[in-house]
Amino acid sequence: MQVTIRAAKASLSKLIDAALSGEEVVIAKGRKPVVKIVPIVRSCFKIGLLKGQVIGDGPDFLKPMDEGALAVWKGID
Protein backbone atom coordinates (compact mmCIF):
# COMPACT_ATOMS: atom_id res chain seq x y z
CA MET A 1 0.00 0.00 0.00
CA GLN A 2 1.30 3.46 -0.86
CA VAL A 3 -0.17 6.62 0.66
CA THR A 4 0.71 10.28 0.57
CA ILE A 5 2.11 12.13 3.57
CA ARG A 6 -1.23 13.90 4.03
CA ALA A 7 -3.12 10.60 4.05
CA ALA A 8 -0.55 9.10 6.42
CA LYS A 9 -1.05 11.94 8.89
CA ALA A 10 -4.78 11.28 8.90
CA SER A 11 -4.56 7.50 9.34
CA LEU A 12 -1.24 6.71 11.02
CA SER A 13 -2.64 4.17 13.48
CA LYS A 14 -4.33 2.22 10.66
CA LEU A 15 -1.09 2.23 8.68
CA ILE A 16 0.83 0.94 11.70
CA ASP A 17 -1.72 -1.85 12.15
CA ALA A 18 -1.36 -2.73 8.47
CA ALA A 19 2.43 -2.90 8.78
CA LEU A 20 2.16 -5.04 11.91
CA SER A 21 -0.09 -7.47 10.07
CA GLY A 22 2.55 -7.92 7.36
CA GLU A 23 1.41 -5.44 4.73
CA GLU A 24 4.03 -3.26 3.07
CA VAL A 25 3.27 0.39 3.83
CA VAL A 26 5.05 3.10 1.83
CA ILE A 27 4.62 6.82 2.34
CA ALA A 28 5.14 9.01 -0.70
CA LYS A 29 5.85 12.69 -1.18
CA GLY A 30 3.65 13.39 -4.14
CA ARG A 31 4.15 10.27 -6.26
CA LYS A 32 7.71 9.59 -5.13
CA PRO A 33 8.05 6.92 -2.39
CA VAL A 34 10.19 8.27 0.45
CA VAL A 35 9.74 6.04 3.53
CA LYS A 36 8.46 2.62 4.49
CA ILE A 37 6.73 1.66 7.73
CA VAL A 38 8.07 -1.65 9.01
CA PRO A 39 7.48 -3.41 12.33
CA ILE A 40 10.33 -3.79 14.79
CA VAL A 41 11.17 -7.45 15.26
CA ARG A 42 11.34 -8.29 18.94
CA SER A 43 12.99 -11.41 20.16
CA CYS A 44 12.31 -12.72 23.59
CA PHE A 45 15.21 -13.25 25.97
CA LYS A 46 15.34 -16.73 27.39
CA ILE A 47 17.32 -17.37 30.55
CA GLY A 48 19.43 -20.49 30.28
CA LEU A 49 19.43 -20.48 26.49
CA LEU A 50 22.95 -21.97 26.30
CA LYS A 51 22.66 -24.24 29.34
CA GLY A 52 24.54 -27.44 28.67
CA GLN A 53 26.25 -26.01 25.58
CA VAL A 54 28.96 -23.99 27.31
CA ILE A 55 31.98 -25.90 28.56
CA GLY A 56 33.05 -25.10 32.12
CA ASP A 57 31.59 -22.69 34.60
CA GLY A 58 33.10 -19.48 33.27
CA PRO A 59 34.56 -16.68 35.35
CA ASP A 60 33.15 -15.69 38.71
CA PHE A 61 32.62 -11.97 38.25
CA LEU A 62 31.84 -11.48 41.94
CA LYS A 63 35.13 -13.02 43.14
CA PRO A 64 37.78 -10.45 44.11
CA MET A 65 40.64 -10.09 41.61
CA ASP A 66 44.15 -11.10 42.63
CA GLU A 67 46.65 -8.25 43.08
CA GLY A 68 48.43 -8.86 39.74
CA ALA A 69 45.24 -8.84 37.68
CA LEU A 70 43.97 -5.81 39.60
CA ALA A 71 47.20 -3.89 38.88
CA VAL A 72 46.88 -4.66 35.15
CA TRP A 73 43.24 -3.58 35.16
CA LYS A 74 44.13 -0.32 36.91
CA GLY A 75 47.05 0.25 34.51
CA ILE A 76 49.67 0.11 37.25
CA ASP A 77 53.00 -1.36 36.17
XYZ file of C-alpha atoms in Angstrom:
77
model
C 0.000 0.000 0.000
C 1.298 3.455 -0.860
C -0.167 6.615 0.659
C 0.714 10.280 0.567
C 2.107 12.129 3.572
C -1.230 13.902 4.031
C -3.124 10.602 4.053
C -0.547 9.097 6.422
C -1.053 11.942 8.891
C -4.781 11.281 8.899
C -4.559 7.498 9.339
C -1.245 6.710 11.017
C -2.644 4.165 13.483
C -4.332 2.219 10.661
C -1.088 2.225 8.678
C 0.827 0.943 11.700
C -1.718 -1.851 12.148
C -1.361 -2.730 8.466
C 2.430 -2.902 8.779
C 2.160 -5.040 11.913
C -0.091 -7.468 10.070
C 2.545 -7.921 7.362
C 1.410 -5.442 4.729
C 4.032 -3.256 3.070
C 3.271 0.388 3.830
C 5.046 3.095 1.825
C 4.620 6.825 2.338
C 5.141 9.010 -0.702
C 5.847 12.690 -1.180
C 3.655 13.393 -4.144
C 4.153 10.268 -6.255
C 7.715 9.588 -5.132
C 8.050 6.919 -2.387
C 10.187 8.273 0.453
C 9.744 6.038 3.529
C 8.461 2.616 4.488
C 6.730 1.664 7.729
C 8.069 -1.647 9.009
C 7.476 -3.412 12.328
C 10.326 -3.793 14.790
C 11.169 -7.446 15.264
C 11.339 -8.290 18.938
C 12.995 -11.408 20.161
C 12.308 -12.718 23.594
C 15.215 -13.252 25.966
C 15.342 -16.730 27.392
C 17.322 -17.370 30.546
C 19.435 -20.494 30.282
C 19.428 -20.480 26.490
C 22.953 -21.973 26.304
C 22.657 -24.237 29.338
C 24.540 -27.444 28.667
C 26.247 -26.012 25.576
C 28.964 -23.985 27.312
C 31.976 -25.899 28.559
C 33.051 -25.096 32.118
C 31.593 -22.686 34.603
C 33.105 -19.480 33.270
C 34.563 -16.683 35.354
C 33.151 -15.691 38.714
C 32.617 -11.965 38.254
C 31.837 -11.485 41.943
C 35.128 -13.021 43.142
C 37.780 -10.449 44.111
C 40.640 -10.094 41.610
C 44.146 -11.102 42.633
C 46.648 -8.255 43.077
C 48.426 -8.856 39.744
C 45.235 -8.838 37.678
C 43.968 -5.808 39.599
C 47.196 -3.895 38.881
C 46.880 -4.662 35.150
C 43.238 -3.581 35.157
C 44.132 -0.321 36.909
C 47.047 0.255 34.511
C 49.675 0.107 37.249
C 53.004 -1.356 36.172
